[in-house]
PDB file of N, CA and C in Angstrom:
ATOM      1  N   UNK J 451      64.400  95.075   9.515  1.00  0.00           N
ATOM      2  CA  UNK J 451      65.563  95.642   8.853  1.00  0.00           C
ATOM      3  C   UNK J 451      65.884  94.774   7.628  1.00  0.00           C
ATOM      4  N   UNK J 452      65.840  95.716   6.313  1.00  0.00           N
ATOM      5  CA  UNK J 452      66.196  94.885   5.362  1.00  0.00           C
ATOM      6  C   UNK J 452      67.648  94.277   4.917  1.00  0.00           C
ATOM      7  N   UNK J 453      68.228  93.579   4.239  1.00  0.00           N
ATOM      8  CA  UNK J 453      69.347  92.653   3.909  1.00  0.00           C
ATOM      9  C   UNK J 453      70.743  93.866   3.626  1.00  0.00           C
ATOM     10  N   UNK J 454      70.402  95.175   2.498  1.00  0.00           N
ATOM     11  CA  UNK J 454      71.024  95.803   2.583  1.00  0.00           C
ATOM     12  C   UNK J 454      71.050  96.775   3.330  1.00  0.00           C
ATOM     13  N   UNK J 455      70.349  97.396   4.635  1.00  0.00           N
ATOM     14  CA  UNK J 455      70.451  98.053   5.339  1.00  0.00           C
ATOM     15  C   UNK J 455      71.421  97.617   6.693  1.00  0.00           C
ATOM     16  N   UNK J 456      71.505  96.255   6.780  1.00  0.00           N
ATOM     17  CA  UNK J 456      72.027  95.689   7.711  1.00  0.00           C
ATOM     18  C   UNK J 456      73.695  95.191   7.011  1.00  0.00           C
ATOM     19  N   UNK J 457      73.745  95.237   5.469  1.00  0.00           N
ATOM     20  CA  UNK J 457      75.237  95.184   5.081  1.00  0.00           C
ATOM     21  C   UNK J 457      75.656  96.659   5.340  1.00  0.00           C
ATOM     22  N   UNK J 458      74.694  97.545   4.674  1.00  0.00           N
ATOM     23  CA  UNK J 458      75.486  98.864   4.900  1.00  0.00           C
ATOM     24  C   UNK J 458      75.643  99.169   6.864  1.00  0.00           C
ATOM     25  N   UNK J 459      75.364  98.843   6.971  1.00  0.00           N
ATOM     26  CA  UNK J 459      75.701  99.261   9.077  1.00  0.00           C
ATOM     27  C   UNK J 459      76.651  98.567   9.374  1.00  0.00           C
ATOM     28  N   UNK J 460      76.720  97.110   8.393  1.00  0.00           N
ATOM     29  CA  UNK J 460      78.069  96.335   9.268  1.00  0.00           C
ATOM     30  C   UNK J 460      79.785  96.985   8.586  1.00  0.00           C
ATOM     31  N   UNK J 461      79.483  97.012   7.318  1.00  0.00           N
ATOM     32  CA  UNK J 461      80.166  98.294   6.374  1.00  0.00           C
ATOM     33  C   UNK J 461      80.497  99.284   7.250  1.00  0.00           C
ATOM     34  N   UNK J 462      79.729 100.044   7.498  1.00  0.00           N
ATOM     35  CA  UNK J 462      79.879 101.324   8.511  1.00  0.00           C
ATOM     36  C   UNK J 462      80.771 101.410   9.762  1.00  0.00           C
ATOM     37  N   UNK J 463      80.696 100.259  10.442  1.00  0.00           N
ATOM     38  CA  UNK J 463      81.067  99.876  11.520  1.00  0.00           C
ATOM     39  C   UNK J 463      82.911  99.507  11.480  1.00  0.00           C
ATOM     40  N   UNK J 464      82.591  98.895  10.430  1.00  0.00           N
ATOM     41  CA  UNK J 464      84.187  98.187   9.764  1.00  0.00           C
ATOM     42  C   UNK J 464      85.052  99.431   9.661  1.00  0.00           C
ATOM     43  N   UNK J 465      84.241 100.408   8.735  1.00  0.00           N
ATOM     44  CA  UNK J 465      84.913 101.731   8.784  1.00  0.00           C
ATOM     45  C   UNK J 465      85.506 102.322   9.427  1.00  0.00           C
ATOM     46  N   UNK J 466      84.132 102.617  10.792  1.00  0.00           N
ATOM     47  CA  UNK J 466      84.660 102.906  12.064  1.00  0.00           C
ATOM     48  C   UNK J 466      85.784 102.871  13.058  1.00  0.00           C
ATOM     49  N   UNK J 467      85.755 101.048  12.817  1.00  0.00           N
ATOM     50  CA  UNK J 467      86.960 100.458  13.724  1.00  0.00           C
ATOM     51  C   UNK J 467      88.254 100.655  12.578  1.00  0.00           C
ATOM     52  N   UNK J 468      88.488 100.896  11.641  1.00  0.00           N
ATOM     53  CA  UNK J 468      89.915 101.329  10.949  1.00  0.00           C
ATOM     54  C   UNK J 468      89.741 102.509  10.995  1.00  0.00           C
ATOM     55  N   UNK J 469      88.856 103.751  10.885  1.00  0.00           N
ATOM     56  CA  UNK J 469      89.383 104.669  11.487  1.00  0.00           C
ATOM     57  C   UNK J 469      90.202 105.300  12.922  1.00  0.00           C
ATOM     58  N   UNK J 470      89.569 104.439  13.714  1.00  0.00           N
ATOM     59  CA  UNK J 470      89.749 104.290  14.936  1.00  0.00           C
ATOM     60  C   UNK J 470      91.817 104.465  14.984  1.00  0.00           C
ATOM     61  N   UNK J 471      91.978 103.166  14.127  1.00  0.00           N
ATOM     62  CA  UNK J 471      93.178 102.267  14.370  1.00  0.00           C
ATOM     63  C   UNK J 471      93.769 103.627  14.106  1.00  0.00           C
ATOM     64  N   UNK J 472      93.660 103.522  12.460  1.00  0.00           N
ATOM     65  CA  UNK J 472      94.617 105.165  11.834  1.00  0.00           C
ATOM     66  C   UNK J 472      94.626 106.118  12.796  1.00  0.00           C
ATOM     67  N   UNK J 473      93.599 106.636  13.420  1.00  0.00           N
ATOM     68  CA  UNK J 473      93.576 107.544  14.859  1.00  0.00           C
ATOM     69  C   UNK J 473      94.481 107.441  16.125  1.00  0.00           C
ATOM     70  N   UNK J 474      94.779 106.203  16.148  1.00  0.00           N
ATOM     71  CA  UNK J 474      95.270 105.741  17.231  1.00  0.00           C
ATOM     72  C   UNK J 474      97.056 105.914  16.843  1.00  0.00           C
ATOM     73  N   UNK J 475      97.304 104.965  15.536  1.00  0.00           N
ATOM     74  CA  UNK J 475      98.095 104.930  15.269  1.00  0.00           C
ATOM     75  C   UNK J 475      99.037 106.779  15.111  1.00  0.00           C
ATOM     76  N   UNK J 476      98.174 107.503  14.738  1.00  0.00           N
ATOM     77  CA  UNK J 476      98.820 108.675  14.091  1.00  0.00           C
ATOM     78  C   UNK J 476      98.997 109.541  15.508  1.00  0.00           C
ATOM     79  N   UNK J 477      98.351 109.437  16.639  1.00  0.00           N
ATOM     80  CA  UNK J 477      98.536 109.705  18.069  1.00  0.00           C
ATOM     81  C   UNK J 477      99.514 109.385  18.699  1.00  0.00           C
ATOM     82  N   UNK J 478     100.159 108.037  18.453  1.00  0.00           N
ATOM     83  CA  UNK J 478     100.988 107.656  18.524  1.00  0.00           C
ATOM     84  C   UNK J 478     102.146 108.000  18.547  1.00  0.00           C
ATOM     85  N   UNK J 479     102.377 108.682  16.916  1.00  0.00           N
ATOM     86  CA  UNK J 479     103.511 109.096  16.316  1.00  0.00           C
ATOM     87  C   UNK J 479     103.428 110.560  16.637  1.00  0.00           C
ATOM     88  N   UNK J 480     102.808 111.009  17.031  1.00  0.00           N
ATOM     89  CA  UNK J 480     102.505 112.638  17.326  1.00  0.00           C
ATOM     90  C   UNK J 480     103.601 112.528  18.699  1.00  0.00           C
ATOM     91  N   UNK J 481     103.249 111.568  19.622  1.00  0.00           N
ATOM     92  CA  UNK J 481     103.132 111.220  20.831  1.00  0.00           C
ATOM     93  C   UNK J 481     104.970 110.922  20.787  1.00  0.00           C
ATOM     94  N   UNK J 482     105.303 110.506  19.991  1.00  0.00           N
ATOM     95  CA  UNK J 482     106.752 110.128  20.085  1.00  0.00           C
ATOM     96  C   UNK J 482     107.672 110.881  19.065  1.00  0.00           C
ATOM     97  N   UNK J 483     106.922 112.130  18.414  1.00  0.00           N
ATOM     98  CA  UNK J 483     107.724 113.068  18.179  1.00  0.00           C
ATOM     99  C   UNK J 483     107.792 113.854  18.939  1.00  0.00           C
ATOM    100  N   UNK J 484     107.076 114.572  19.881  1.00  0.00           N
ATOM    101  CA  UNK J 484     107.071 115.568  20.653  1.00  0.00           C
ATOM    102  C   UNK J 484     107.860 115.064  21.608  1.00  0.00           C
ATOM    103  N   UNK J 485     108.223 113.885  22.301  1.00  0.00           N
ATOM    104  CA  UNK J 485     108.833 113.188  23.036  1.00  0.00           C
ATOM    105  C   UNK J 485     110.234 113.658  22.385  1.00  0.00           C
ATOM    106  N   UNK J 486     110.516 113.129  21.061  1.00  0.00           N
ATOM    107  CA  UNK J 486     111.856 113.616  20.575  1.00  0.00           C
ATOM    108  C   UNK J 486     112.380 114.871  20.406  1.00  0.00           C
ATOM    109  N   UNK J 487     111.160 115.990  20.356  1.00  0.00           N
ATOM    110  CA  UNK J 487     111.255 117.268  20.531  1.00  0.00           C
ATOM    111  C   UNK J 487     111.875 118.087  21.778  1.00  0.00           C
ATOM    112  N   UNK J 488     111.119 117.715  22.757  1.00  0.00           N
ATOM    113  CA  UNK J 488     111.230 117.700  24.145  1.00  0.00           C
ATOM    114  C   UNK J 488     113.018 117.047  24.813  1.00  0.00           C
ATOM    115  N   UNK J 489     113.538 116.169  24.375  1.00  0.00           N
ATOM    116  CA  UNK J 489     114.377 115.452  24.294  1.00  0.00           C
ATOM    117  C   UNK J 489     115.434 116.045  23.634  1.00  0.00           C
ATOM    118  N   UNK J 490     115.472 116.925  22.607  1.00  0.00           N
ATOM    119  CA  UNK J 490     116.615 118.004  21.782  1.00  0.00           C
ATOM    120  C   UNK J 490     116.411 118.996  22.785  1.00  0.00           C
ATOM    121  N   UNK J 491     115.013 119.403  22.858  1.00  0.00           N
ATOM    122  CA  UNK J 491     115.357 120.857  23.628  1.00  0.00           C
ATOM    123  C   UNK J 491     116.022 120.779  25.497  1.00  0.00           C
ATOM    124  N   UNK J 492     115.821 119.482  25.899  1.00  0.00           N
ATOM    125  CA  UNK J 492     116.441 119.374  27.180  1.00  0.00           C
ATOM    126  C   UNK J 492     117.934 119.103  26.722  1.00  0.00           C
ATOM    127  N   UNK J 493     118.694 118.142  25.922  1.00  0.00           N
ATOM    128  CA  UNK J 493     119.838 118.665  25.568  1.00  0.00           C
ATOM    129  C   UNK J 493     119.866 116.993  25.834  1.00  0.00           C
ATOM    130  N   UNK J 494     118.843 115.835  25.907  1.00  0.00           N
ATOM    131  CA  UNK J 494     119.360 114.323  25.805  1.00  0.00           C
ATOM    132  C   UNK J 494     119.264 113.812  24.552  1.00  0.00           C
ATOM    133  N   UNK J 495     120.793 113.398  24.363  1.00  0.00           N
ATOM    134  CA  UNK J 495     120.716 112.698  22.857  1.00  0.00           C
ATOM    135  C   UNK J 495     120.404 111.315  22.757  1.00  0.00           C
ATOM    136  N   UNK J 496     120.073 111.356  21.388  1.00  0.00           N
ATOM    137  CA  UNK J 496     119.490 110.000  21.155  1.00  0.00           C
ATOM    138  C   UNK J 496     120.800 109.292  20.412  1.00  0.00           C
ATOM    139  N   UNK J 497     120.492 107.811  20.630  1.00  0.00           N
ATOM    140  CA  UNK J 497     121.939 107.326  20.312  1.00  0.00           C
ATOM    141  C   UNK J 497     121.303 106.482  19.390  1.00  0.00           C
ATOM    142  N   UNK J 498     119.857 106.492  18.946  1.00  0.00           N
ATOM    143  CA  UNK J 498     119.070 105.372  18.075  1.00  0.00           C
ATOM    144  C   UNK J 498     119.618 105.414  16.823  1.00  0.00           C
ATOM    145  N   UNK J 499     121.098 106.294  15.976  1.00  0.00           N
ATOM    146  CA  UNK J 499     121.228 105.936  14.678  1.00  0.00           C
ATOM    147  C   UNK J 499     122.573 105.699  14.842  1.00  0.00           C
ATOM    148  N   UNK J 500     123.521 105.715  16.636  1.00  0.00           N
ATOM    149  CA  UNK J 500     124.892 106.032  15.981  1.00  0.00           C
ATOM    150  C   UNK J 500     125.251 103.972  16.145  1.00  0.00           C
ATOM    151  N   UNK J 501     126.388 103.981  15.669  1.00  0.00           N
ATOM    152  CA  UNK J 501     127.333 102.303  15.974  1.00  0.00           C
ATOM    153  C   UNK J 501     127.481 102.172  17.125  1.00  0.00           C
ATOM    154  N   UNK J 502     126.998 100.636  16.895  1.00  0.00           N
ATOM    155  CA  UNK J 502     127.561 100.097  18.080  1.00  0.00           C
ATOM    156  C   UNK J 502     128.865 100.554  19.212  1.00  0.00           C
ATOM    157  N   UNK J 503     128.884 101.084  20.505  1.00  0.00           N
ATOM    158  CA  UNK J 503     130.016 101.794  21.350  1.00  0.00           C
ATOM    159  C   UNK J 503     130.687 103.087  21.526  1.00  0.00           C
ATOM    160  N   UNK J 504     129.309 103.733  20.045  1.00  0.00           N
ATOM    161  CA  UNK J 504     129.266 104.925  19.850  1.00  0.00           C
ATOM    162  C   UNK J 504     129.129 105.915  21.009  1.00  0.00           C
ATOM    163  N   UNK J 505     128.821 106.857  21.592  1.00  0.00           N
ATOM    164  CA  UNK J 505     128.425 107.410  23.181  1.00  0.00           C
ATOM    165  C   UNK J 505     128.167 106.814  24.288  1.00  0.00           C
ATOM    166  N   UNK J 506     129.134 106.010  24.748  1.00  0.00           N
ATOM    167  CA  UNK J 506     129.025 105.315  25.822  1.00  0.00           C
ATOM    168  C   UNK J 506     130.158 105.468  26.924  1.00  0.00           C
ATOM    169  N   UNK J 507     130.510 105.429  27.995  1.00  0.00           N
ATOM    170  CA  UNK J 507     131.404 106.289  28.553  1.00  0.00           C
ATOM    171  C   UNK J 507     132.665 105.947  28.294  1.00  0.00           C
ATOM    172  N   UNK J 508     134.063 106.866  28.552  1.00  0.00           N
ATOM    173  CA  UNK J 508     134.968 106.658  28.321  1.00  0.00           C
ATOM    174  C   UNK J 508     136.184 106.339  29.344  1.00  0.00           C
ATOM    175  N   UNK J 509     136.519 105.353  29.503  1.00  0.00           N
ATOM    176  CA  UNK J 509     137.542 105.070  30.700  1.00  0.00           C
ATOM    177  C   UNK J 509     138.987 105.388  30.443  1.00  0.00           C
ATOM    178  N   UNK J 510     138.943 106.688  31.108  1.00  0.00           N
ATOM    179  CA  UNK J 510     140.488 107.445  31.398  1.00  0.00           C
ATOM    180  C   UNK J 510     141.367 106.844  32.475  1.00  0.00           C
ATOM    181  N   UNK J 511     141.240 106.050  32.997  1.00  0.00           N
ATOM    182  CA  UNK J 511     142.159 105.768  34.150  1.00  0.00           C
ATOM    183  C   UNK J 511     142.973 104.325  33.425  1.00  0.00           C
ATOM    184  N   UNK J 512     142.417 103.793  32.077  1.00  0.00           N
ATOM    185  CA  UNK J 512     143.429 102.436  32.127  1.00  0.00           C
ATOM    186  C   UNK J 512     144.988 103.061  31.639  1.00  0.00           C
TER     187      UNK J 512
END
């Protein structure tokens, strides 16, 4: 195997494994929108943008 046949395969490979990542990564986010999807349509809210003490329960008896 010659000098550049063996840069271009290790090249190739490098490719490979960052495609991989981007693959993984974008699965990911697929993976935790549909989660948030799923999550509106059952009717549980997300409290990830409101302030601090924002939806948290309310004590009527003091």
């Amino acid at each position: 195997m010659d000098t550049m046949a063996m840069v271009s395969s290790m090249l190739a490979m490098q490719a490979g494994g960052m495609q991989q990542q981007i693959q993984t990564s974008i699965i990911k986010q697929n993976a935790d929108a549909e989660k948030a999807a799923v999550q509106t349509l059952l009717g549980i809210p997300s409290t990830a943008n409101l302030a601090p003490g924002v939806g948290g329960n309310l004590n009527v008896t003091a």
